[in-house]
Amino acid sequence: MSIEVRNATKRFGDFVALDDVSVSIPTGQLTALLGPSGGGKSTLLRIIAGLETADSGSVSIEGRDATHEPAQKRNVGFVFQHYAAFKHMTVAKNVAFGLEIRKTPKEEIRERVDELLRLVHLQQFADRKPSQLSGGQRQRMALARALAVRPSVLLLDEPFGALDAKVRKELRDWLRHLHDEVPVTTVFVTHDQEEALEVADEIVVVNEGRVEQVGSPDDLYDAPANRFVMGFLGPVTELSGRLVRPHDVHVFTEPPAGLASTEGRVVRALRVGFEVRLDVALVGVPDAAPTTVTLTRAESRTLGAEAGSTVWLRPAPHALTLAV
Amino acid sequence: MARTSPWVRLTLRTVVIVYLVLLVGWPVSLVVRATFTDGLTALRDALTDPTVVFSLKLTVSVALQATLLNTVFGVGISLLLVRTDFRGKRLLSALIDLPLSVSPVVVGLAIVLAYGPRGDWFGPWLTGAGVDVLFAPLGIVLATAFVSLPLVVREVVPVLEEIGTDEVQAARSLGANSLQTFWRITLPSIRWALVYGVVLTLARSLGEFGAVKIVSGNLEGRTQTATLLVEQRYHDFDHATAYAVAFLLAAVSVACITLVTYLRPAHGNAR
């Protein structure tokens, strides 16, 4: 295990950011700390980096106790949401910073900076100032800067949070490829479940200062430990007292013979791209929120259900459901 | 933007211009005119008078020392105010503005009480140790530094607040210690605000009168600064010298203001 956090607790005044958290992060993998804002995931990352100290608990990095080591001794690379570019330095100088601090010979610095700028596709911007780069380019520069010192772990705090949707998606794929090329142990914080599912080898779900579940993206999706994890990884809806994913609900226009089902009325049909979303008010539970069902456009057309239709719902066979 | 009628604009402009001319432009121009009524003789005579030369040298030396002190402490205090949290921080922040609101005469008296040989305990102790504060350049430097204390702090604090601590934390995570982080990251980020604050401090220090008058004793050729000399010569009817030295002081201030005006846009563009 590359990073071991044991019983970390952190309070800011009355607010408990981390409540006795223990996490092991495997070597060489890309791990996501996933959770809602204010859930403590950034605090956990900053404690690993030494930018924040836990009130109690311990941190070890590659088997070495780092609990009382200051940030500059931990040899971690840290990438900030808002880039934290050194504005008065050129891109090349930014990347060289850590090496200059370590008194690396000039020639070696030049080679390493060249190599890294090529890796992040910024070689033609070496002499520019960060202010002349786009957000995505600045974040790649920040990554090169963090990687330059060959850190034992790379930590990224909502690295794509400040970028627009398209650039975010590009950088996400690019980070995955980069990690396959440079397999340094990487931990990134995100509140975007799609980002975590797509990029990470392993996901740690953090909520209200506690770890809810740790596992591979498939584990988490197929076997969520609780309602929070299930709800956070994708939309859920309620059907006959169970939580179920909206695409795991089967819809019938006649009561299905020999199968238990729940009758309801479609109160709204909404098309979003290739998907059709039906809100169904169930008979017998008038005050409950309507059950949401998602169908593909083709399924919806075959079914012919529209607002006002009466339908029967049941969870698909093998659908994952949790008690409400 | 709302359109103002041309009459309102014209009236406003006239009022502002008349006000500035009556208050600043005309009187200062009279000093210049009085200095050069006999061509360069007044300036030449003044600059060959050893007492005048001494006072100018003393003023420059005191201003430089006070500015140096306030640069070092100003940056230190700014970092403390912005980047740390402690009890009494608001009180400290308010204290720093005190020199702006308290009359320099009060400052002078306070220094006499604190550091004078008849003071409480520190003054006599200093005198015993052979350190003269009152009627000595050290006292003048202290008084001047007190009066110009807020100028660097008030320039640097907003910039420090604006840049935040992300860059500092990035530098730390890249292995830089506090000193390296300060020299390589923080100082370059605040450099224009600092230059601006230093120039203001220097201009203020060169012109200080009230506090200096009380602590210095106004001893000709020993503790008489340029501003004190102007006052004395004026009262002694040596108007030519008074105007010449006053002109020199005003010229340096104008140069400082010009420098600052020139730096302002650079300050904005740097970020």
Coordinates of C-alpha atoms in Angstrom, one line a residue:
Chain A
M1 CA 0.0 0.0 0.0
S2 CA 1.4 3.3 -1.0
I3 CA -0.6 5.6 1.2
E4 CA -2.0 4.6 4.6
V5 CA -4.3 7.0 6.5
R6 CA -5.2 5.7 10.0
N7 CA -8.0 7.1 12.1
A8 CA -7.7 10.7 10.8
T9 CA -10.0 13.2 12.4
K10 CA -10.1 16.9 11.5
R11 CA -12.4 19.6 12.9
F12 CA -12.7 23.2 11.7
G13 CA -14.4 24.9 14.7
D14 CA -17.6 22.9 15.3
F15 CA -17.6 21.4 11.8
V16 CA -16.2 17.8 11.6
A17 CA -14.5 17.5 8.2
L18 CA -13.1 14.0 8.9
D19 CA -14.4 11.6 11.4
D20 CA -12.0 8.8 12.2
V21 CA -11.2 8.0 8.6
S22 CA -8.9 5.1 7.6
V23 CA -8.0 4.5 4.0
S24 CA -5.4 2.5 2.2
I25 CA -4.4 3.6 -1.3
P26 CA -2.8 1.0 -3.5
T27 CA 0.6 1.6 -5.3
G28 CA 0.6 2.5 -8.9
Q29 CA -3.1 2.9 -9.3
L30 CA -5.4 5.8 -10.1
T31 CA -7.7 6.3 -7.1
A32 CA -10.7 8.7 -6.9
L33 CA -11.9 10.2 -3.7
L34 CA -15.6 10.7 -4.6
G35 CA -18.2 12.5 -2.7
P36 CA -20.4 15.6 -2.4
S37 CA -18.9 19.0 -1.7
G38 CA -18.1 19.6 2.0
G39 CA -17.9 15.8 2.6
G40 CA -14.3 15.9 3.6
K41 CA -12.6 14.5 0.5
S42 CA -10.4 17.6 -0.2
T43 CA -9.4 17.8 3.5
L44 CA -8.3 14.1 3.3
L45 CA -6.2 14.9 0.2
R46 CA -4.7 17.9 1.8
I47 CA -3.8 15.9 5.0
I48 CA -2.0 13.4 2.8
A49 CA -0.1 16.2 1.1
G50 CA 0.8 17.8 4.5
L51 CA -1.0 21.1 3.5
E52 CA -3.3 20.4 6.4
T53 CA -2.6 18.6 9.7
A54 CA -5.1 16.1 11.1
D55 CA -6.2 16.7 14.8
S56 CA -5.5 13.0 15.4
G57 CA -4.5 10.0 13.4
S58 CA -1.5 9.1 11.2
V59 CA -0.4 9.2 7.6
S60 CA 2.2 7.0 6.0
I61 CA 3.5 7.3 2.5
E62 CA 5.4 4.3 1.0
G63 CA 5.8 2.8 4.4
R64 CA 7.4 5.9 5.9
D65 CA 5.5 7.7 8.7
A66 CA 4.7 11.2 7.4
T67 CA 2.3 12.3 10.0
H68 CA 4.6 15.1 11.3
E69 CA 6.5 15.8 8.1
P70 CA 6.0 19.2 6.6
A71 CA 4.6 19.4 3.0
Q72 CA 8.0 20.1 1.5
K73 CA 9.6 16.9 2.8
R74 CA 6.8 14.5 1.7
N75 CA 7.8 14.4 -2.0
V76 CA 4.2 14.5 -3.2
G77 CA 3.0 16.2 -6.3
F78 CA 0.0 18.4 -5.8
V79 CA -2.3 19.8 -8.4
F80 CA -4.8 22.5 -7.4
Q81 CA -8.3 23.1 -8.8
H82 CA -7.4 26.7 -9.7
Y83 CA -4.0 25.7 -11.2
A84 CA -1.9 27.7 -8.7
A85 CA 0.4 28.7 -11.6
F86 CA 3.4 30.9 -10.6
K87 CA 2.1 33.9 -12.6
H88 CA 5.4 35.7 -12.8
M89 CA 7.3 32.8 -14.3
T90 CA 7.3 31.3 -17.8
V91 CA 5.8 27.8 -18.3
A92 CA 9.3 26.3 -18.4
K93 CA 10.3 28.0 -15.2
N94 CA 7.1 26.8 -13.5
V95 CA 7.9 23.2 -14.5
A96 CA 11.6 23.7 -13.4
F97 CA 10.7 25.1 -10.0
G98 CA 10.9 21.9 -7.9
L99 CA 14.1 20.9 -9.6
E100 CA 15.7 24.2 -9.0
I101 CA 14.8 24.0 -5.3
R102 CA 16.5 20.6 -5.3
K103 CA 19.6 22.1 -6.8
T104 CA 19.5 19.8 -9.8
P105 CA 22.2 20.6 -12.4
K106 CA 21.1 23.1 -15.1
E107 CA 21.6 20.7 -18.0
E108 CA 19.5 18.0 -16.3
I109 CA 16.7 20.5 -15.5
R110 CA 16.6 21.6 -19.2
E111 CA 16.3 18.0 -20.3
R112 CA 13.6 17.1 -17.8
V113 CA 11.6 20.2 -18.5
D114 CA 11.7 19.4 -22.2
E115 CA 10.6 15.9 -21.6
L116 CA 7.7 16.9 -19.4
L117 CA 6.5 19.7 -21.7
R118 CA 6.5 17.2 -24.5
L119 CA 4.5 14.8 -22.3
V120 CA 1.8 17.4 -21.6
H121 CA 2.0 18.8 -25.2
L122 CA 3.1 22.2 -24.2
Q123 CA 6.6 22.3 -25.7
Q124 CA 5.8 25.2 -28.0
F125 CA 4.5 27.3 -25.0
A126 CA 7.7 26.9 -22.9
D127 CA 8.5 30.7 -23.0
R128 CA 4.9 31.9 -22.4
K129 CA 3.5 33.2 -19.2
P130 CA 0.6 31.2 -17.6
S131 CA -1.7 34.1 -18.3
Q132 CA -1.3 33.4 -22.0
L133 CA -2.5 29.8 -21.7
S134 CA -6.1 28.4 -21.6
G135 CA -7.4 26.8 -18.5
G136 CA -6.8 23.3 -19.8
Q137 CA -3.2 24.2 -20.8
R138 CA -2.6 25.7 -17.4
Q139 CA -3.7 22.6 -15.7
R140 CA -1.5 20.5 -17.9
M141 CA 1.4 22.8 -17.0
A142 CA 0.6 22.3 -13.3
L143 CA 0.6 18.5 -13.8
A144 CA 4.0 18.7 -15.5
R145 CA 5.3 20.9 -12.7
A146 CA 4.1 18.3 -10.1
L147 CA 5.5 15.4 -12.0
A148 CA 8.9 17.1 -12.6
V149 CA 10.2 16.2 -9.1
R150 CA 9.3 12.5 -9.6
P151 CA 6.9 12.5 -6.7
S152 CA 6.1 9.2 -4.9
V153 CA 2.4 10.1 -5.1
L154 CA 0.5 12.5 -7.3
L155 CA -2.5 14.2 -5.6
L156 CA -5.0 16.2 -7.6
D157 CA -7.7 18.3 -6.0
E158 CA -10.7 18.6 -8.3
P159 CA -8.3 19.1 -11.1
F160 CA -10.9 19.6 -13.8
G161 CA -13.4 21.4 -11.7
A162 CA -12.7 24.9 -13.1
L163 CA -12.8 23.8 -16.8
D164 CA -15.7 23.7 -19.1
A165 CA -17.5 20.4 -19.9
K166 CA -15.7 19.7 -23.2
V167 CA -12.2 20.4 -22.0
R168 CA -12.9 18.5 -18.8
K169 CA -13.8 15.4 -20.8
E170 CA -10.7 15.7 -23.0
L171 CA -8.4 16.1 -20.0
R172 CA -10.1 13.2 -18.2
D173 CA -9.2 10.8 -21.1
W174 CA -5.8 12.4 -21.3
L175 CA -5.1 11.9 -17.5
R176 CA -6.1 8.2 -17.9
H177 CA -3.6 7.8 -20.8
L178 CA -0.9 9.7 -19.0
H179 CA -1.3 7.5 -15.9
D180 CA -0.9 4.4 -18.2
E181 CA 2.3 6.0 -19.5
V182 CA 3.7 7.3 -16.1
P183 CA 2.3 4.9 -13.6
V184 CA 2.8 7.0 -10.4
T185 CA 0.3 6.4 -7.6
T186 CA -2.3 9.0 -8.2
V187 CA -5.2 10.2 -6.0
F188 CA -7.7 12.7 -7.4
V189 CA -10.7 14.3 -5.7
T190 CA -13.9 14.7 -7.6
H191 CA -17.6 15.2 -7.0
D192 CA -18.5 14.0 -10.5
Q193 CA -19.4 10.3 -10.3
E194 CA -19.0 9.9 -14.1
E195 CA -15.5 11.2 -13.9
A196 CA -14.6 8.8 -11.1
L197 CA -16.3 5.8 -12.8
E198 CA -14.6 6.5 -16.1
V199 CA -11.0 7.3 -14.9
A200 CA -10.4 5.6 -11.7
D201 CA -9.1 2.0 -10.9
E202 CA -10.5 2.3 -7.5
I203 CA -13.0 4.7 -5.9
V204 CA -13.2 5.8 -2.3
V205 CA -16.7 7.2 -1.6
V206 CA -16.4 9.9 1.1
N207 CA -19.4 11.5 2.7
E208 CA -20.0 13.6 5.9
G209 CA -16.4 13.0 7.0
R210 CA -16.6 9.2 6.7
V211 CA -15.7 6.6 4.1
E212 CA -18.9 5.0 2.8
Q213 CA -17.3 2.4 0.6
V214 CA -14.1 1.5 -1.2
G215 CA -14.0 -0.6 -4.4
S216 CA -13.5 -0.7 -8.1
P217 CA -16.0 1.2 -10.3
D218 CA -17.9 -2.0 -11.1
D219 CA -18.0 -3.1 -7.4
L220 CA -19.5 0.2 -6.4
Y221 CA -22.0 0.3 -9.2
D222 CA -23.1 -3.3 -9.0
A223 CA -23.0 -3.7 -5.2
P224 CA -23.3 -0.4 -3.5
A225 CA -22.9 -0.7 0.3
N226 CA -25.8 1.6 1.1
R227 CA -28.4 3.9 -0.3
F228 CA -26.0 6.9 -0.3
V229 CA -23.5 5.2 -2.5
M230 CA -26.2 3.9 -4.8
G231 CA -27.7 7.3 -5.0
F232 CA -24.4 9.1 -5.5
L233 CA -23.2 6.9 -8.4
G234 CA -26.3 7.5 -10.5
P235 CA -30.0 8.4 -10.4
V236 CA -32.3 6.2 -8.3
T237 CA -36.0 6.1 -7.9
E238 CA -38.4 4.4 -5.5
L239 CA -40.7 1.5 -6.5
S240 CA -42.8 -0.5 -4.1
G241 CA -40.6 0.4 -1.1
R242 CA -37.3 -0.3 -2.8
L243 CA -34.6 1.9 -4.4
V244 CA -34.0 1.0 -8.0
R245 CA -32.2 2.6 -10.9
P246 CA -34.7 4.2 -13.4
H247 CA -33.4 2.1 -16.3
D248 CA -33.9 -1.1 -14.3
V249 CA -37.7 -0.5 -14.2
H250 CA -39.8 -2.4 -16.8
V251 CA -42.9 -0.7 -18.1
F252 CA -46.0 -2.5 -19.4
T253 CA -49.2 -1.0 -20.9
E254 CA -51.2 -4.1 -19.7
P255 CA -50.8 -5.8 -16.3
P256 CA -48.1 -8.5 -16.9
A257 CA -49.7 -11.9 -16.5
G258 CA -48.4 -13.9 -13.5
L259 CA -46.0 -11.2 -12.4
A260 CA -46.3 -8.7 -9.5
S261 CA -46.5 -5.2 -10.7
T262 CA -47.6 -1.7 -9.6
E263 CA -50.2 0.3 -11.4
G264 CA -49.6 4.0 -12.1
R265 CA -50.4 6.9 -14.4
V266 CA -47.7 8.8 -16.5
V267 CA -47.8 12.4 -15.3
R268 CA -44.9 13.6 -17.5
A269 CA -43.0 12.3 -20.4
L270 CA -39.7 14.1 -21.2
R271 CA -37.3 13.4 -24.0
V272 CA -33.6 14.2 -23.4
G273 CA -31.6 13.2 -26.4
F274 CA -31.7 9.5 -26.9
E275 CA -33.5 9.0 -23.6
V276 CA -37.2 9.3 -22.6
R277 CA -38.0 9.9 -19.0
L278 CA -41.4 9.0 -17.6
D279 CA -42.7 10.2 -14.3
V280 CA -45.3 7.8 -13.0
A281 CA -47.6 8.5 -10.1
L282 CA -48.4 5.2 -8.5
V283 CA -51.9 4.2 -7.6
G284 CA -52.5 4.0 -3.8
V285 CA -49.6 6.3 -2.9
P286 CA -50.9 9.7 -4.0
D287 CA -48.6 11.8 -1.9
A288 CA -45.3 10.1 -2.8
A289 CA -42.9 11.5 -5.4
P290 CA -43.6 10.0 -8.8
T291 CA -41.4 7.0 -9.8
T292 CA -39.0 7.8 -12.6
V293 CA -38.4 5.4 -15.4
T294 CA -35.9 5.9 -18.3
L295 CA -36.4 4.2 -21.6
T296 CA -34.5 4.4 -24.8
R297 CA -36.3 6.3 -27.6
A298 CA -37.0 3.1 -29.5
E299 CA -38.4 1.3 -26.4
S300 CA -40.6 4.3 -25.7
R301 CA -41.9 4.3 -29.3
T302 CA -42.8 0.6 -29.2
L303 CA -44.5 1.0 -25.8
G304 CA -46.5 4.0 -26.9
A305 CA -46.9 5.4 -23.4
E306 CA -47.4 9.2 -23.1
A307 CA -48.6 11.6 -20.4
G308 CA -51.9 10.4 -19.1
S309 CA -51.5 6.7 -20.0
T310 CA -52.0 4.1 -17.4
V311 CA -48.9 1.8 -17.0
W312 CA -47.7 -1.1 -14.8
L313 CA -44.2 -1.1 -13.4
R314 CA -41.9 -3.8 -12.0
P315 CA -38.2 -4.0 -11.4
A316 CA -36.3 -5.8 -14.2
P317 CA -35.2 -9.3 -13.4
H318 CA -31.7 -9.2 -11.7
A319 CA -32.1 -5.5 -11.1
L320 CA -30.2 -4.1 -8.1
T321 CA -32.6 -2.9 -5.4
L322 CA -32.1 -1.7 -1.9
A323 CA -34.6 -1.3 0.9
V324 CA -35.6 2.3 1.3
Chain B
M1 CA -23.9 55.3 -17.8
A2 CA -26.4 58.1 -17.2
R3 CA -25.8 61.1 -19.4
T4 CA -25.1 64.3 -17.4
S5 CA -26.0 67.6 -19.0
P6 CA -23.0 69.5 -20.4
W7 CA -23.8 72.4 -18.0
V8 CA -23.4 70.1 -14.9
R9 CA -20.2 68.7 -16.3
L10 CA -18.8 72.1 -17.0
T11 CA -19.7 73.4 -13.6
L12 CA -18.2 70.3 -11.8
R13 CA -15.0 70.6 -13.8
T14 CA -14.7 74.3 -13.1
V15 CA -15.3 73.8 -9.4
V16 CA -12.7 71.0 -9.2
I17 CA -10.1 72.9 -11.1
V18 CA -10.6 76.2 -9.2
Y19 CA -10.4 74.2 -5.9
L20 CA -7.2 72.4 -6.9
V21 CA -5.6 75.6 -8.2
L22 CA -6.4 77.7 -5.1
L23 CA -5.4 74.9 -2.7
V24 CA -2.4 73.3 -4.4
G25 CA -1.3 74.6 -7.8
W26 CA -1.1 78.3 -7.1
P27 CA 0.7 78.2 -3.6
V28 CA 3.2 75.6 -4.8
S29 CA 3.9 77.6 -8.0
L30 CA 4.5 80.6 -5.8
V31 CA 7.2 78.6 -3.9
V32 CA 8.9 77.9 -7.3
R33 CA 8.6 81.5 -8.3
A34 CA 10.0 82.8 -5.0
T35 CA 12.9 80.4 -5.4
F36 CA 13.8 81.6 -8.9
T37 CA 13.2 85.4 -8.6
D38 CA 16.9 86.0 -8.7
G39 CA 17.6 83.1 -11.1
L40 CA 19.7 80.3 -9.6
T41 CA 21.4 82.4 -6.9
A42 CA 19.0 81.4 -4.1
L43 CA 19.5 77.7 -4.8
R44 CA 23.3 78.1 -5.3
D45 CA 23.6 80.1 -2.0
A46 CA 21.5 77.5 -0.1
L47 CA 23.5 74.6 -1.4
T48 CA 26.8 76.2 -0.4
D49 CA 25.5 76.8 3.2
P50 CA 26.9 73.9 5.3
T51 CA 23.9 74.0 7.7
V52 CA 21.6 73.6 4.7
V53 CA 23.6 70.8 3.2
F54 CA 23.8 69.1 6.6
S55 CA 20.0 69.3 7.0
L56 CA 19.4 67.9 3.5
K57 CA 21.8 65.0 4.1
L58 CA 20.2 64.3 7.5
T59 CA 16.7 64.3 6.0
V60 CA 17.8 61.9 3.2
S61 CA 19.5 59.6 5.6
V62 CA 16.6 59.6 8.1
A63 CA 14.1 59.0 5.3
L64 CA 16.1 56.1 3.9
Q65 CA 16.4 54.5 7.3
A66 CA 12.8 54.9 8.2
T67 CA 11.7 53.6 4.8
L68 CA 14.0 50.6 5.2
L69 CA 12.6 49.8 8.6
N70 CA 9.0 50.2 7.4
T71 CA 9.7 48.1 4.3
V72 CA 10.9 45.1 6.3
F73 CA 8.4 45.5 9.1
G74 CA 5.6 46.4 6.7
V75 CA 6.0 43.2 4.7
G76 CA 6.3 41.2 7.9
I77 CA 3.2 42.7 9.4
S78 CA 1.3 42.3 6.1
L79 CA 2.1 38.6 6.0
L80 CA 1.1 38.2 9.6
L81 CA -2.2 40.0 9.1
V82 CA -3.2 38.1 5.9
R83 CA -1.7 34.6 6.4
T84 CA -2.1 33.9 10.1
D85 CA -5.0 34.0 12.5
F86 CA -4.5 35.1 16.1
R87 CA -6.4 36.8 18.9
G88 CA -6.3 40.5 18.6
K89 CA -5.7 40.6 14.9
R90 CA -8.3 43.3 14.3
L91 CA -6.8 45.3 17.1
L92 CA -3.4 45.1 15.5
S93 CA -4.9 46.1 12.2
A94 CA -6.5 49.1 13.8
L95 CA -3.3 50.0 15.6
I96 CA -1.5 50.1 12.3
D97 CA -3.8 52.9 11.0
L98 CA -3.3 54.9 14.2
P99 CA -0.3 56.9 12.8
L100 CA -2.6 58.2 10.0
S101 CA -5.2 59.5 12.4
V102 CA -3.0 60.8 15.3
S103 CA -1.4 64.1 15.0
P104 CA 2.4 63.8 14.5
V105 CA 2.8 66.2 17.4
V106 CA 1.2 63.6 19.7
V107 CA 3.6 61.0 18.2
G108 CA 6.5 63.2 19.0
L109 CA 5.4 63.6 22.6
A110 CA 4.7 59.9 23.0
I111 CA 8.3 59.1 21.9
V112 CA 9.7 61.7 24.3
L113 CA 7.7 60.0 27.1
A114 CA 8.8 56.5 26.2
Y115 CA 12.4 57.0 25.2
G116 CA 13.4 60.2 27.0
P117 CA 15.9 60.1 29.9
R118 CA 13.1 61.1 32.3
G119 CA 10.8 58.5 30.9
D120 CA 9.4 55.5 32.8
W121 CA 12.1 52.9 32.7
F122 CA 13.1 52.1 29.1
G123 CA 14.4 55.7 28.3
P124 CA 16.6 55.9 31.4
W125 CA 17.9 52.4 30.8
L126 CA 18.8 53.3 27.2
T127 CA 20.5 56.5 28.4
G128 CA 22.4 54.4 30.9
A129 CA 23.5 52.1 28.1
G130 CA 24.8 55.1 26.2
V131 CA 22.1 55.1 23.5
D132 CA 20.7 58.6 22.9
V133 CA 17.2 58.7 21.4
L134 CA 16.0 62.2 22.0
F135 CA 17.9 65.0 20.3
A136 CA 19.6 62.4 18.2
P137 CA 19.2 61.0 14.7
L138 CA 17.8 57.7 16.2
G139 CA 14.8 59.6 17.7
I140 CA 14.2 61.3 14.4
V141 CA 14.2 57.9 12.5
L142 CA 11.8 56.4 15.1
A143 CA 9.4 59.4 14.9
T144 CA 9.5 59.3 11.1
A145 CA 9.1 55.5 10.9
F146 CA 6.1 55.7 13.3
V147 CA 4.4 58.3 11.1
S148 CA 4.9 56.5 7.8
L149 CA 4.2 53.0 9.2
P150 CA 0.8 52.2 7.5
L151 CA 1.8 53.1 4.0
V152 CA 3.6 49.9 3.0
V153 CA 1.1 47.7 5.0
R154 CA -1.9 49.3 3.3
E155 CA -0.5 48.7 -0.1
V156 CA 0.7 45.2 0.4
V157 CA -2.2 43.7 2.4
P158 CA -4.9 43.9 -0.4
V159 CA -2.5 42.3 -2.9
L160 CA -1.6 39.5 -0.5
E161 CA -5.3 38.9 0.1
E162 CA -6.0 38.8 -3.6
I163 CA -3.2 36.3 -4.6
G164 CA -4.3 33.9 -1.8
T165 CA -2.1 31.0 -0.7
D166 CA -2.4 28.5 -3.6
E167 CA 0.9 29.4 -5.1
V168 CA 2.6 29.3 -1.7
Q169 CA 1.2 25.8 -1.1
A170 CA 2.2 24.7 -4.5
A171 CA 5.7 25.9 -3.8
R172 CA 5.8 24.1 -0.5
S173 CA 4.6 20.8 -2.0
L174 CA 7.4 21.2 -4.6
G175 CA 9.9 21.2 -1.8
A176 CA 10.5 24.9 -1.1
N177 CA 11.0 26.0 2.5
S178 CA 9.5 29.2 3.9
L179 CA 12.4 31.4 2.9
Q180 CA 12.6 30.1 -0.6
T181 CA 8.8 30.4 -1.0
F182 CA 9.0 34.0 0.2
W183 CA 11.8 35.1 -2.2
R184 CA 10.7 33.1 -5.2
I185 CA 6.9 33.3 -5.0
T186 CA 5.5 35.8 -2.5
L187 CA 7.9 38.7 -3.1
P188 CA 7.7 38.7 -6.9
S189 CA 3.9 38.7 -6.6
I190 CA 3.7 41.7 -4.3
R191 CA 6.6 43.6 -5.9
W192 CA 4.6 46.4 -7.5
A193 CA 2.5 47.1 -4.5
L194 CA 5.7 47.1 -2.4
V195 CA 7.5 49.5 -4.7
Y196 CA 4.4 51.8 -4.6
G197 CA 4.3 51.6 -0.8
V198 CA 8.0 52.3 -0.5
V199 CA 7.8 55.4 -2.7
L200 CA 4.9 56.7 -0.7
T201 CA 6.8 56.0 2.6
L202 CA 9.9 57.8 1.3
A203 CA 7.9 60.8 0.2
R204 CA 6.1 61.0 3.6
S205 CA 9.4 60.5 5.5
L206 CA 11.2 63.3 3.6
G207 CA 8.4 65.8 4.5
E208 CA 7.8 64.9 8.2
F209 CA 7.8 67.9 10.5
G210 CA 5.7 67.8 13.6
A211 CA 6.9 64.6 15.3
V212 CA 10.5 65.3 14.3
K213 CA 10.4 68.9 15.7
I214 CA 9.6 67.6 19.1
V215 CA 12.0 64.7 19.3
S216 CA 15.0 66.3 17.6
G217 CA 15.4 69.5 19.6
N218 CA 16.0 71.2 16.3
L219 CA 19.7 71.6 16.9
E220 CA 21.3 73.4 13.9
G221 CA 23.9 71.3 12.2
R222 CA 23.2 68.3 14.5
T223 CA 19.5 67.3 14.5
Q224 CA 17.9 69.9 12.2
T225 CA 16.2 68.3 9.2
A226 CA 15.3 70.1 6.0
T227 CA 11.7 70.8 7.0
L228 CA 12.8 72.2 10.4
L229 CA 15.4 74.3 8.6
V230 CA 12.8 75.8 6.3
E231 CA 10.6 76.8 9.2
Q232 CA 13.5 78.4 11.1
R233 CA 14.9 80.3 8.1
Y234 CA 11.5 81.5 7.3
H235 CA 11.1 82.9 10.9
D236 CA 14.6 84.4 10.7
F237 CA 13.7 86.3 7.5
D238 CA 16.1 84.3 5.4
H239 CA 13.3 83.8 2.9
A240 CA 15.5 83.0 0.0
T241 CA 17.0 79.9 1.7
A242 CA 13.6 78.9 3.1
Y243 CA 12.1 78.9 -0.4
A244 CA 15.0 77.2 -2.0
V245 CA 14.9 74.3 0.4
A246 CA 11.1 74.2 0.3
F247 CA 11.4 74.0 -3.5
L248 CA 13.9 71.1 -3.3
L249 CA 11.5 69.2 -0.9
A250 CA 8.6 69.8 -3.2
A251 CA 10.6 68.7 -6.3
V252 CA 11.5 65.4 -4.7
S253 CA 7.8 64.8 -3.8
V254 CA 6.7 65.6 -7.3
A255 CA 9.3 63.2 -8.6
C256 CA 8.0 60.5 -6.2
I257 CA 4.4 61.1 -7.3
T258 CA 5.4 61.0 -11.0
L259 CA 7.2 57.8 -10.4
V260 CA 4.2 56.3 -8.6
T261 CA 1.8 57.5 -11.4
Y262 CA 4.1 55.8 -13.9
L263 CA 4.2 52.6 -11.8
R264 CA 0.4 52.4 -11.3
P265 CA -0.5 51.1 -14.8
A266 CA 2.5 48.7 -14.6
H267 CA 1.1 47.5 -11.3
G268 CA -2.2 46.8 -13.0
N269 CA -0.8 45.1 -16.0
A270 CA 1.5 42.9 -14.1
R271 CA -1.4 40.7 -13.1

